[in-house]
mmCIF file of C-alpha atoms and ligand atoms in Angstrom:
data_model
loop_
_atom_site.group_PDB
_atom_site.id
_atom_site.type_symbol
_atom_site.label_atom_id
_atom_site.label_comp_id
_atom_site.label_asym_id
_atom_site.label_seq_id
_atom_site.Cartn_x
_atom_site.Cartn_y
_atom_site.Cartn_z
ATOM 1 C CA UNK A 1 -0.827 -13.831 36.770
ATOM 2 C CA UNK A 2 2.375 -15.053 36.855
ATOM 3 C CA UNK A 3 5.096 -12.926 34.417
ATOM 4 C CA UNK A 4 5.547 -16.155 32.331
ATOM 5 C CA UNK A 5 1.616 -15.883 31.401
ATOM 6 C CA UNK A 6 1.350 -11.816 31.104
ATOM 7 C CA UNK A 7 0.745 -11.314 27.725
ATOM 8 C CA UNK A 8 4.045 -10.510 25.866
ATOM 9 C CA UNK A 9 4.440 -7.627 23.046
ATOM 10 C CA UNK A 10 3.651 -9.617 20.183
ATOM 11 C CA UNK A 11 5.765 -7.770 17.153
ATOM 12 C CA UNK A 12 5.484 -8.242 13.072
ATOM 13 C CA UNK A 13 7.633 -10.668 12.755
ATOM 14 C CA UNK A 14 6.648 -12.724 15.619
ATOM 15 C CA UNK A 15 3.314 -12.396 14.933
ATOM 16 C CA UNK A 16 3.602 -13.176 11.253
ATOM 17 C CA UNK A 17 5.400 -16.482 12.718
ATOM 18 C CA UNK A 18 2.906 -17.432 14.608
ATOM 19 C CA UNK A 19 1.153 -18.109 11.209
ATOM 20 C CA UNK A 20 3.561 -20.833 10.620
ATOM 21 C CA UNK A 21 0.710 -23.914 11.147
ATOM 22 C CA UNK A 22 -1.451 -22.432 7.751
ATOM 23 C CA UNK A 23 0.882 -19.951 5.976
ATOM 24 C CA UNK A 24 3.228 -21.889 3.681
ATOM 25 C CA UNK A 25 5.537 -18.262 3.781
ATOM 26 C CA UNK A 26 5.309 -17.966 7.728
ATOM 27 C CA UNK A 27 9.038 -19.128 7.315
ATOM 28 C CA UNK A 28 11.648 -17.179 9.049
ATOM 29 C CA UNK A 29 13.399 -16.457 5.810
ATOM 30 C CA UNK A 30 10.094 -14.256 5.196
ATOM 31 C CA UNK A 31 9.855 -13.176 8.743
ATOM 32 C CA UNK A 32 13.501 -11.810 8.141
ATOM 33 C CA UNK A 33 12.452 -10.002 4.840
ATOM 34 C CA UNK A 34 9.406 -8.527 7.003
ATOM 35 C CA UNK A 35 12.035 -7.340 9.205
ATOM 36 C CA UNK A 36 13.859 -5.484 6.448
ATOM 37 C CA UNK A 37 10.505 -3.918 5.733
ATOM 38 C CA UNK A 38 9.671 -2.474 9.664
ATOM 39 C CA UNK A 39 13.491 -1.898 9.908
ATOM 40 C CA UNK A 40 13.320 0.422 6.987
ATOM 41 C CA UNK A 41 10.170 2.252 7.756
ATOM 42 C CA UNK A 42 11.114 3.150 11.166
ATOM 43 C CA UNK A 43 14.204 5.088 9.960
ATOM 44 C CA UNK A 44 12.002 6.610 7.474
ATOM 45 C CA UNK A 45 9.532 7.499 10.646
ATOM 46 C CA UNK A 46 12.681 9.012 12.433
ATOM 47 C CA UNK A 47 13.115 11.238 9.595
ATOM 48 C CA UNK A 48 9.729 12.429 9.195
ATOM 49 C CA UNK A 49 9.377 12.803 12.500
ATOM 50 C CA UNK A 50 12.097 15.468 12.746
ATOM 51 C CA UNK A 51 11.581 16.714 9.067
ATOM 52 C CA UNK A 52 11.624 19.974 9.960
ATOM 53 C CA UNK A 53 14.779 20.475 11.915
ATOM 54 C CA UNK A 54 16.584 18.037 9.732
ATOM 55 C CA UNK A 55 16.900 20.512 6.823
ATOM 56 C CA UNK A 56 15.366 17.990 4.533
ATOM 57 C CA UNK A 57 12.096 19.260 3.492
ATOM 58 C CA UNK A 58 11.159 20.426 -0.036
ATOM 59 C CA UNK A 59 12.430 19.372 -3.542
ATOM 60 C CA UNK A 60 15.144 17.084 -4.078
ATOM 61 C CA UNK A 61 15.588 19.154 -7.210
ATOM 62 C CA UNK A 62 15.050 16.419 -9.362
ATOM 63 C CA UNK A 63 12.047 14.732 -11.037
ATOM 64 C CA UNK A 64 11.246 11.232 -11.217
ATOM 65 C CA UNK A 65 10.118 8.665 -13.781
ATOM 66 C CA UNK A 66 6.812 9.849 -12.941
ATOM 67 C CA UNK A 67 7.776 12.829 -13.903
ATOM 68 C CA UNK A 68 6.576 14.561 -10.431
ATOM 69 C CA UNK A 69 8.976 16.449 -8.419
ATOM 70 C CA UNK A 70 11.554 14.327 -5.960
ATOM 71 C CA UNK A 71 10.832 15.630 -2.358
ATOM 72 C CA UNK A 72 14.496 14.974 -0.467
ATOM 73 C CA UNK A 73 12.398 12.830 2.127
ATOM 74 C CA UNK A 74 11.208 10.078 -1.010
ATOM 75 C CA UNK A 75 14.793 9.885 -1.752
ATOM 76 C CA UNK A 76 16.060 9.200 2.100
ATOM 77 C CA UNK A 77 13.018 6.583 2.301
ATOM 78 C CA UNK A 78 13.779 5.295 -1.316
ATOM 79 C CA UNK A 79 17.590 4.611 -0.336
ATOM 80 C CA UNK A 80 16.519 3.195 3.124
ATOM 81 C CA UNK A 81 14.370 0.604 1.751
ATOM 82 C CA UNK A 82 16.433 -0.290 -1.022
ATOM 83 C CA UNK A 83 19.513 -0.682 1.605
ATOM 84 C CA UNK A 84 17.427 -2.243 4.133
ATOM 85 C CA UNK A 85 15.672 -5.072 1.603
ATOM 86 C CA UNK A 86 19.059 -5.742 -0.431
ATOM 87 C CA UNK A 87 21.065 -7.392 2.630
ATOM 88 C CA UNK A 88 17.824 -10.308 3.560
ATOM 89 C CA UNK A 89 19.352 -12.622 1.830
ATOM 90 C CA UNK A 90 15.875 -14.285 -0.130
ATOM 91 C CA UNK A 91 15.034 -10.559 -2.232
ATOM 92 C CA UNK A 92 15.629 -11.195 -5.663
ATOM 93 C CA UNK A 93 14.351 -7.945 -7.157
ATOM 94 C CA UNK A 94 13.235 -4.925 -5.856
ATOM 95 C CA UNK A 95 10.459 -2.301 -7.651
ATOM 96 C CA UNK A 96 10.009 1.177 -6.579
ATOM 97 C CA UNK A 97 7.741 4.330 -7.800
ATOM 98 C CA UNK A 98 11.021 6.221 -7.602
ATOM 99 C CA UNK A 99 13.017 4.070 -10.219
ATOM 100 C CA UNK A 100 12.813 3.107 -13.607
ATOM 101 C CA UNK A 101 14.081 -0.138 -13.606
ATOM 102 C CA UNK A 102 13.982 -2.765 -10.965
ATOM 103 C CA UNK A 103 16.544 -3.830 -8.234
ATOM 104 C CA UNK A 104 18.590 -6.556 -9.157
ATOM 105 C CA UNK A 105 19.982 -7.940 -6.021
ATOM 106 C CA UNK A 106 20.513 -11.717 -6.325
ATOM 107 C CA UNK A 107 19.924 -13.621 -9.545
ATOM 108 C CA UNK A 108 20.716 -17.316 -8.256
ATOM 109 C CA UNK A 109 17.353 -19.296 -8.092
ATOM 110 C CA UNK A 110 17.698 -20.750 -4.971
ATOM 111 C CA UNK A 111 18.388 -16.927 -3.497
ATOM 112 C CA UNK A 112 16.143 -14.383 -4.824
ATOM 113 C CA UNK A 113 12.932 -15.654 -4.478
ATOM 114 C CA UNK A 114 10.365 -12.621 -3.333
ATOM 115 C CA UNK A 115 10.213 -9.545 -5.245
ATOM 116 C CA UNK A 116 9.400 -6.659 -3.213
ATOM 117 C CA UNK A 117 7.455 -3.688 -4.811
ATOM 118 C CA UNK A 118 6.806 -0.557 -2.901
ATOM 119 C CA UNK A 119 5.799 3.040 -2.787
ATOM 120 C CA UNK A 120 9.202 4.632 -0.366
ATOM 121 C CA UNK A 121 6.634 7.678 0.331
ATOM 122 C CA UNK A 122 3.420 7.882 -1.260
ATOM 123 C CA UNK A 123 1.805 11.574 -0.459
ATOM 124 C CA UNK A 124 5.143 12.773 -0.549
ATOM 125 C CA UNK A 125 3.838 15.909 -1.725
ATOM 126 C CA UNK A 126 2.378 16.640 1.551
ATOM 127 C CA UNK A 127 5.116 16.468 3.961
ATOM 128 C CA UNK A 128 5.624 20.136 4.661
ATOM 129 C CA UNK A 129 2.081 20.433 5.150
ATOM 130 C CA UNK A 130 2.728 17.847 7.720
ATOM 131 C CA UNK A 131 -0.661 15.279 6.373
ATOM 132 C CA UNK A 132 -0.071 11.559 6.861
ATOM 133 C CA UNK A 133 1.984 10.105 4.173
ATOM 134 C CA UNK A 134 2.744 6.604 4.133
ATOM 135 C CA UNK A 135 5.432 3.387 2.540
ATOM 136 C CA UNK A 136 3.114 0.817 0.600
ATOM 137 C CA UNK A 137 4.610 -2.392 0.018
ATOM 138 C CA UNK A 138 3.837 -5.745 -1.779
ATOM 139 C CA UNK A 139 5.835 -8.929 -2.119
ATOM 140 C CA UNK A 140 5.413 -11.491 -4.814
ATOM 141 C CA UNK A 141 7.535 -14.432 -5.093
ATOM 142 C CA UNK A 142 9.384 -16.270 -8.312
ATOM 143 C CA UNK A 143 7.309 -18.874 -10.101
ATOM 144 C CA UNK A 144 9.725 -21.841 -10.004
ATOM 145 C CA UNK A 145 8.926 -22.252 -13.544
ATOM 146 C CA UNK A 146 10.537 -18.811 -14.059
ATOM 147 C CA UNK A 147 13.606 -18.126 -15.365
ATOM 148 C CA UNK A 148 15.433 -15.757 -12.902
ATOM 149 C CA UNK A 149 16.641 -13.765 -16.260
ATOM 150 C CA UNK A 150 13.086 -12.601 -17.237
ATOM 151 C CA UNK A 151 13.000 -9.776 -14.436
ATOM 152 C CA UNK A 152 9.743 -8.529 -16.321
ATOM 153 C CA UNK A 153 8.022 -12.097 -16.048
ATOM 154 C CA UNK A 154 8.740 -12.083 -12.072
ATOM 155 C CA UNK A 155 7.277 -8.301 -11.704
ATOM 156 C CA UNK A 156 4.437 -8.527 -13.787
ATOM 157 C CA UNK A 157 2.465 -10.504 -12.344
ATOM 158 C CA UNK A 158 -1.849 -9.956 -11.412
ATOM 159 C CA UNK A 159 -2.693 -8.679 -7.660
ATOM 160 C CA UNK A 160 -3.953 -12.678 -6.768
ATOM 161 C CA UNK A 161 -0.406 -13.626 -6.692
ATOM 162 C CA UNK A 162 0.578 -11.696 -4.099
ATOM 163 C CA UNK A 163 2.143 -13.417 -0.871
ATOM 164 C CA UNK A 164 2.038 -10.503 1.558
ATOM 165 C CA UNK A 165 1.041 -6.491 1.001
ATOM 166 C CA UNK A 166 0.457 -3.800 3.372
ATOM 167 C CA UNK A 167 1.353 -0.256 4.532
ATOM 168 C CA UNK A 168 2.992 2.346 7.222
ATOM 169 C CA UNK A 169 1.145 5.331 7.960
ATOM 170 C CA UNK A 170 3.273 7.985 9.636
ATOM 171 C CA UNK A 171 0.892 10.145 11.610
ATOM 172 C CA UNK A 172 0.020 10.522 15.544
ATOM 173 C CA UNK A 173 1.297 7.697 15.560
ATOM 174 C CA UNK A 174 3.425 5.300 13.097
ATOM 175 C CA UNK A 175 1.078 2.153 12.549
ATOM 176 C CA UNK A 176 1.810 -1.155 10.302
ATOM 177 C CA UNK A 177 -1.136 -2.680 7.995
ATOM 178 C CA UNK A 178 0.109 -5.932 6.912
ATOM 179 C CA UNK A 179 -2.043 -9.113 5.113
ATOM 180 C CA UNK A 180 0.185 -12.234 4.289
ATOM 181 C CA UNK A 181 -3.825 -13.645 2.936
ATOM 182 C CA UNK A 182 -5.211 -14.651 6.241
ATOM 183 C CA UNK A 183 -6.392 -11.654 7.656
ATOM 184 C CA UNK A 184 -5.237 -7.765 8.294
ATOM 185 C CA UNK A 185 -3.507 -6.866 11.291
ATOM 186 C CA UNK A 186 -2.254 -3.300 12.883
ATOM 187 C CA UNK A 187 0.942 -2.931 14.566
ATOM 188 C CA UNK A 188 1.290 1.042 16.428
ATOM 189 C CA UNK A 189 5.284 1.584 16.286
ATOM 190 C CA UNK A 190 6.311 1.934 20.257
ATOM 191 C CA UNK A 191 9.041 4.638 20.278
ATOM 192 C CA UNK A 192 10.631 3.980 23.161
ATOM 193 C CA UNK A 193 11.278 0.432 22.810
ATOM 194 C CA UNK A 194 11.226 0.960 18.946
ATOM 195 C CA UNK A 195 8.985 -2.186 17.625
ATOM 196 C CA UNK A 196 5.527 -2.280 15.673
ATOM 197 C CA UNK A 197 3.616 -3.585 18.579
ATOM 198 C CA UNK A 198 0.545 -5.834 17.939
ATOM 199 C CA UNK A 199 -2.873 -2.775 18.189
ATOM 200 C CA UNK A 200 -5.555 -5.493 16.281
ATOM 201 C CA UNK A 201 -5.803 -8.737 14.394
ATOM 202 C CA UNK A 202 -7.688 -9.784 11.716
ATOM 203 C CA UNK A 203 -9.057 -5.866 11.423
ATOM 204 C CA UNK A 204 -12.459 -5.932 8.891
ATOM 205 C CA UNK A 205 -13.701 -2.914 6.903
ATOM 206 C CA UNK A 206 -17.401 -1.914 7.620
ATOM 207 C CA UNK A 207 -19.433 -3.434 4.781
ATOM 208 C CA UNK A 208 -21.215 0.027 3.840
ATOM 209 C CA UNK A 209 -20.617 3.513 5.547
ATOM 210 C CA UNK A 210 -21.908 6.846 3.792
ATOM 211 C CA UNK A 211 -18.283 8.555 3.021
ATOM 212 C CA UNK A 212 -17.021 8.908 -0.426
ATOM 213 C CA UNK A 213 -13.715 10.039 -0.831
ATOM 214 C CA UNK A 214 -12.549 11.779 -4.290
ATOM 215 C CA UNK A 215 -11.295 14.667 -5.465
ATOM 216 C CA UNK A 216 -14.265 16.381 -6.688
ATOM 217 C CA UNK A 217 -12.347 19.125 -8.781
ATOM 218 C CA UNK A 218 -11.676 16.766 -11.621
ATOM 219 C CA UNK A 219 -15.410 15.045 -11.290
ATOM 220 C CA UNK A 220 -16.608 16.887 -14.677
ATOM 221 C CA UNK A 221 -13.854 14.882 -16.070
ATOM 222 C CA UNK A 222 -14.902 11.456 -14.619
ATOM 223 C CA UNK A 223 -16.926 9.253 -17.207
ATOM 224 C CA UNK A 224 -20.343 10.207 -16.772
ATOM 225 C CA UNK A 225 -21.598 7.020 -14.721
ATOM 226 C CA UNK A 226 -18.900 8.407 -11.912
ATOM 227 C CA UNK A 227 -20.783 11.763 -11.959
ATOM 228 C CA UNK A 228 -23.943 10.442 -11.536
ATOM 229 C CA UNK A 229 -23.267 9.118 -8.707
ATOM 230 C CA UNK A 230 -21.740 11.819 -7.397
ATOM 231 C CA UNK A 231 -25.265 13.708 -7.914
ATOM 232 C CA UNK A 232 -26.918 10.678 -6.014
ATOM 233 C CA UNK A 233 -24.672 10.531 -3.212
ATOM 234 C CA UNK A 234 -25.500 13.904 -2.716
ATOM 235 C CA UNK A 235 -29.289 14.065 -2.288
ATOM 236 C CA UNK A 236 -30.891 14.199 0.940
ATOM 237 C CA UNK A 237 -31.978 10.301 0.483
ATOM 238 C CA UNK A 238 -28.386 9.267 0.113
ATOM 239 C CA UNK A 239 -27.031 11.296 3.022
ATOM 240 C CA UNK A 240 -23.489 10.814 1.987
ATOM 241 C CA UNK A 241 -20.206 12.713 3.736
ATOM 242 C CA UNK A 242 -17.152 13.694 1.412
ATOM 243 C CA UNK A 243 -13.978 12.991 3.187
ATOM 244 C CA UNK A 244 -10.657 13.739 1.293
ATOM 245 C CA UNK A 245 -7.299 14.072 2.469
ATOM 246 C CA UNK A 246 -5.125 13.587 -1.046
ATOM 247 C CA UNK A 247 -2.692 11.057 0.900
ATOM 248 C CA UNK A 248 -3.547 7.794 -0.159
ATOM 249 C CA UNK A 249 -2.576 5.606 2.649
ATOM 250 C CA UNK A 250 -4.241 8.478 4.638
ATOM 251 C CA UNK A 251 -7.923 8.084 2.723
ATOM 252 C CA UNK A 252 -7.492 4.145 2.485
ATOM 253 C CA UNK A 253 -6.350 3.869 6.228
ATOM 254 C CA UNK A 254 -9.651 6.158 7.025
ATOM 255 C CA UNK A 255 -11.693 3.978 5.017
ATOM 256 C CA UNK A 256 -10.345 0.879 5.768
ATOM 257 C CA UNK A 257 -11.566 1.486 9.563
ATOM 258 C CA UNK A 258 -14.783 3.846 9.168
ATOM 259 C CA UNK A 259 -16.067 2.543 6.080
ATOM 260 C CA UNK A 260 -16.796 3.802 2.443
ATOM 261 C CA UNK A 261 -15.629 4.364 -0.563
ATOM 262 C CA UNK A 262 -12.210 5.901 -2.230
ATOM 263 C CA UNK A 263 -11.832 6.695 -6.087
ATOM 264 C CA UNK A 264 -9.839 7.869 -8.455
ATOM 265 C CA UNK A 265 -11.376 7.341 -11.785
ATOM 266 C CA UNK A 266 -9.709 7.816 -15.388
ATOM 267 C CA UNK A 267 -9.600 11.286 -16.952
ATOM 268 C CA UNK A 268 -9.201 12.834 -20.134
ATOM 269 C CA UNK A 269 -5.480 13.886 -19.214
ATOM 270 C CA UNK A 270 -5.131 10.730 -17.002
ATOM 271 C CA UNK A 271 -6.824 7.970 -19.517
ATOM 272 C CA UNK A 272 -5.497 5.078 -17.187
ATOM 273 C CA UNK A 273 -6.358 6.879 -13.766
ATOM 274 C CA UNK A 274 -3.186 8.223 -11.701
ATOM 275 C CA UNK A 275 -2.894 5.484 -9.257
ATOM 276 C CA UNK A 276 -0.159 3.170 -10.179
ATOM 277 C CA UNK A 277 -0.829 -0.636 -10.566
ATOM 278 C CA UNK A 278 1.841 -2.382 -9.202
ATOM 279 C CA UNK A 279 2.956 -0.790 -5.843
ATOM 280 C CA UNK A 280 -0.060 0.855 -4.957
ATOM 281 C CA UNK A 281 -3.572 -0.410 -6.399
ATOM 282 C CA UNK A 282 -2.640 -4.141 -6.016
ATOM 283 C CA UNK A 283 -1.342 -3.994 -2.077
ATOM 284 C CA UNK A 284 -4.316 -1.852 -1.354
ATOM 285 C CA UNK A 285 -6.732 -4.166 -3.122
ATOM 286 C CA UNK A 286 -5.221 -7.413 -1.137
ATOM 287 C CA UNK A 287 -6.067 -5.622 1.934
ATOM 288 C CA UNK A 288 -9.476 -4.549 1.300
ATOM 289 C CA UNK A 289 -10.145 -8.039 -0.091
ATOM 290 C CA UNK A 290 -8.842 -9.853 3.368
ATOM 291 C CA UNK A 291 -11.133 -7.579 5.475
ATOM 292 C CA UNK A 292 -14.173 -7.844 3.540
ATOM 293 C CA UNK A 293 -13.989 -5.129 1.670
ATOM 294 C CA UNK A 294 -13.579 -4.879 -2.516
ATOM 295 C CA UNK A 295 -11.520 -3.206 -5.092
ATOM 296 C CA UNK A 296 -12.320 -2.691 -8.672
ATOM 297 C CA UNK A 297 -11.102 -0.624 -11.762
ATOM 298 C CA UNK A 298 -14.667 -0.219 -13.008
ATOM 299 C CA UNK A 299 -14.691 -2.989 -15.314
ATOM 300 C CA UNK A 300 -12.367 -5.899 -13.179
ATOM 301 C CA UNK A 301 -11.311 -6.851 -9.999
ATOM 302 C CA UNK A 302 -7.894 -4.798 -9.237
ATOM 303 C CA UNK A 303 -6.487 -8.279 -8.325
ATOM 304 C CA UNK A 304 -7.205 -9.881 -11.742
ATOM 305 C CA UNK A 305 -5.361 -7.522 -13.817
ATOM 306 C CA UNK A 306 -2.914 -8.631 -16.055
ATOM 307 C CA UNK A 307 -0.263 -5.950 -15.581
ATOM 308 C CA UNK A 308 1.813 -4.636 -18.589
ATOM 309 C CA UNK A 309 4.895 -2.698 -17.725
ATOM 310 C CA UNK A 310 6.282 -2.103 -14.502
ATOM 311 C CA UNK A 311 4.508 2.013 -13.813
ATOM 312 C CA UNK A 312 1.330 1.271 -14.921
ATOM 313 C CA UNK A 313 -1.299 3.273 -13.508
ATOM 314 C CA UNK A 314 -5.053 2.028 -13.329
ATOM 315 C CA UNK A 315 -8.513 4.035 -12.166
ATOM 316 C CA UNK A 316 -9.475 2.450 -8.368
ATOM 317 C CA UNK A 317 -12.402 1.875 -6.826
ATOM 318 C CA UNK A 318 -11.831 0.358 -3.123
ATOM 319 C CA UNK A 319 -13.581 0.579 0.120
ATOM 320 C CA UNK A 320 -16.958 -1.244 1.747
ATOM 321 C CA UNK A 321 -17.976 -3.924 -0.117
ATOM 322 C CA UNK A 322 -21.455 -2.239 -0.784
ATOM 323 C CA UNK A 323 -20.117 1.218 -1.552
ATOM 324 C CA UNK A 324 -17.514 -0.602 -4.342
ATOM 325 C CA UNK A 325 -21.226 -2.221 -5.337
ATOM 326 C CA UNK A 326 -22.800 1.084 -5.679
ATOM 327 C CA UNK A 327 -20.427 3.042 -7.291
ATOM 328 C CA UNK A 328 -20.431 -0.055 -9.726
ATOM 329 C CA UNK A 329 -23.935 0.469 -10.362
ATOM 330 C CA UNK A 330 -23.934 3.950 -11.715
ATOM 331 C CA UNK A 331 -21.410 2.630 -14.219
HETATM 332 P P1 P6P B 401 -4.788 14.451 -6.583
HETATM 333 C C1 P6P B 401 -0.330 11.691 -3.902
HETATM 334 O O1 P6P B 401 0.379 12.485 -4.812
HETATM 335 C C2 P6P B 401 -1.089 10.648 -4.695
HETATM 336 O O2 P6P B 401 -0.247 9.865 -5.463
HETATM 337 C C3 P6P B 401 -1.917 9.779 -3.750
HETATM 338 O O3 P6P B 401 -1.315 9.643 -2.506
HETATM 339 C C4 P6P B 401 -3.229 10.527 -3.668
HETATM 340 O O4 P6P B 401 -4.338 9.673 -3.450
HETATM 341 C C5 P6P B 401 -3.335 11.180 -5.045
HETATM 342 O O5 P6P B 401 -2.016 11.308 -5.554
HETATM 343 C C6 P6P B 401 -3.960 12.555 -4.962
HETATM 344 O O6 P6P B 401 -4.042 13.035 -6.289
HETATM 345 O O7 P6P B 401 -4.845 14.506 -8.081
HETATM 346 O O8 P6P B 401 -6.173 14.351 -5.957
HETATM 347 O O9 P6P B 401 -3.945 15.496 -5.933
#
């Protein structure tokens, strides 16, 4: 084969491009944002990477609006992301689990025309156990009809709306799961010539497989229909495995290749769930939706959702499309 017709490293942005004959967004102005997005996360893999000899493990010794405990890496990824999205030029606003309020970074129409909402480091709580953790991002854009004033109309917007969503695990290796609605595709970060590198297009999710993943120690506290099934599941008939790692990205990333279901249901002390809406249901959902897979919060789709304020959580159902259907059915 002649060099010209080797297949070439096909990276993010160049691959997102690509999309440019049915994807109204495979602009470069997006392709540029997208950049902001793998630029950011692989200075956030950098730092995991070396967590431990960079003296920035633990607490940042401050708490967030969540009111959980700041590790020192959430801030680092936090302040990457928000440095790395600011400068693209077409990011109006900006929404992360770390702060309260949104990013203004450019008001003018014609400017600031995607909102970007994202988890910096969701699992943070695991790093110095050293499980995969994970960035979670989402991008909406402004309704023209919108003024650019009403920063709550342009954030609060249902799942359906979104243009592009997707995640970085930071494990073995560093890989990028990105949907911009026409399929999910996996980039594996190449260290030495430091670009997400094209691993597999238009990934699906098995339509059933036997895992559940949930953490069983608050299960007398699920709604009844939730424990239930939890008895079925495990019966001989059923045959079911429990897989649960307590990283998010981690379980969906598992699930989103093997099969089966993930849930975190609503509890007395969490009456909404503990998953947020916004940055981490509504990605996830877009994803399972584009390969084949389904997302519900026991009543709705996770997409349909009318969101409220900014930190909303929501209970989650997401996985194979016939697990979703089965946990459904006990409810
Ligand atoms: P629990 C991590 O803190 C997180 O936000 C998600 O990544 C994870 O799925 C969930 O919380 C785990 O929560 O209550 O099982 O420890």
């Amino acid at each position: 084969m002649k060099n010209a017709e080797k297949p070439f490293i096909k990276t993010v942005e160049r691959h997102f491009l690509d999309r440019k004959g049915n994807n109204p967004h495979a602009t470069t102005e997006f392709s540029w944002l997208l950049s902001g997005i793998t630029l950011a996360t692989k200075i956030i893999a950098s730092q995991i990477q070396r967590a431990g000899l960079l003296e920035i493990m633990g607490e940042a010794g401050r708490v967030n609006v969540q009111g959980e405990e700041v590790q020192k890496l959430d801030e680092i990824a936090n302040d990457t992301l928000v440095r790395c999205l600011g400068y693209r030029g077409n990011v109006g606003l900006l929404v992360s689990e770390e702060d309260e309020e949104p990013h203004v970074i450019q008001d003018a129409p014609e400017s600031g025309k995607y909102t970007v909402l994202f988890d910096p480091l969701d699992g943070s709580s695991n790093i110095n156990a050293n499980v995969n953790i994970g960035t979670i991002f989402s991008i909406l854009q402004r309704d023209p009809k919108c003024d650019a004033s009403d920063v709550m109309a342009r954030v609060l917007q249902p799942g359906y709306k979104q243009v592009a969503a997707g995640y970085v695990i930071y494990g073995a290796s560093t890989v990028l799961a990105y949907t911009a609605g026409y399929g999910v595709h996996m980039f594996t970060l190449d260290p030495y010539i430091g670009a997400f590198v094209l691993a597999q297009e238009n990934v699906m999710m098995p339509t059933e497989g036997k895992i559940y993943s949930v953490n069983e120690a608050n299960s007398r506290k699920f709604p009844i229909g939730y424990q239930k099934y939890l008895d079925w599941a495990k019966t001989d008939d059923a045959g079911y495995s429990s897989r649960y790692i307590g990283s998010l990205v981690a379980d969906f990333h598992r699930t989103l290749i093997r099969g089966g279901v993930f849930f975190y249901p609503q509890t007395k002390k969490s009456p909404e769930g503990k998953l947020r809406l916004l940055y981490e249901a509504n990605p996830l959902a877009f994803m399972a939706e584009q390969a084949g897979g389904a997302a519900s919060d026991g009543t709705q789709r996770i997409l349909d959702k009318q969101p409220h304020a900014m930190h909303e959580r929501t209970p989650l159902i997401i996985g194979s499309k016939n697990e979703v259907e089965k946990v459904l059915s006990f409810l």
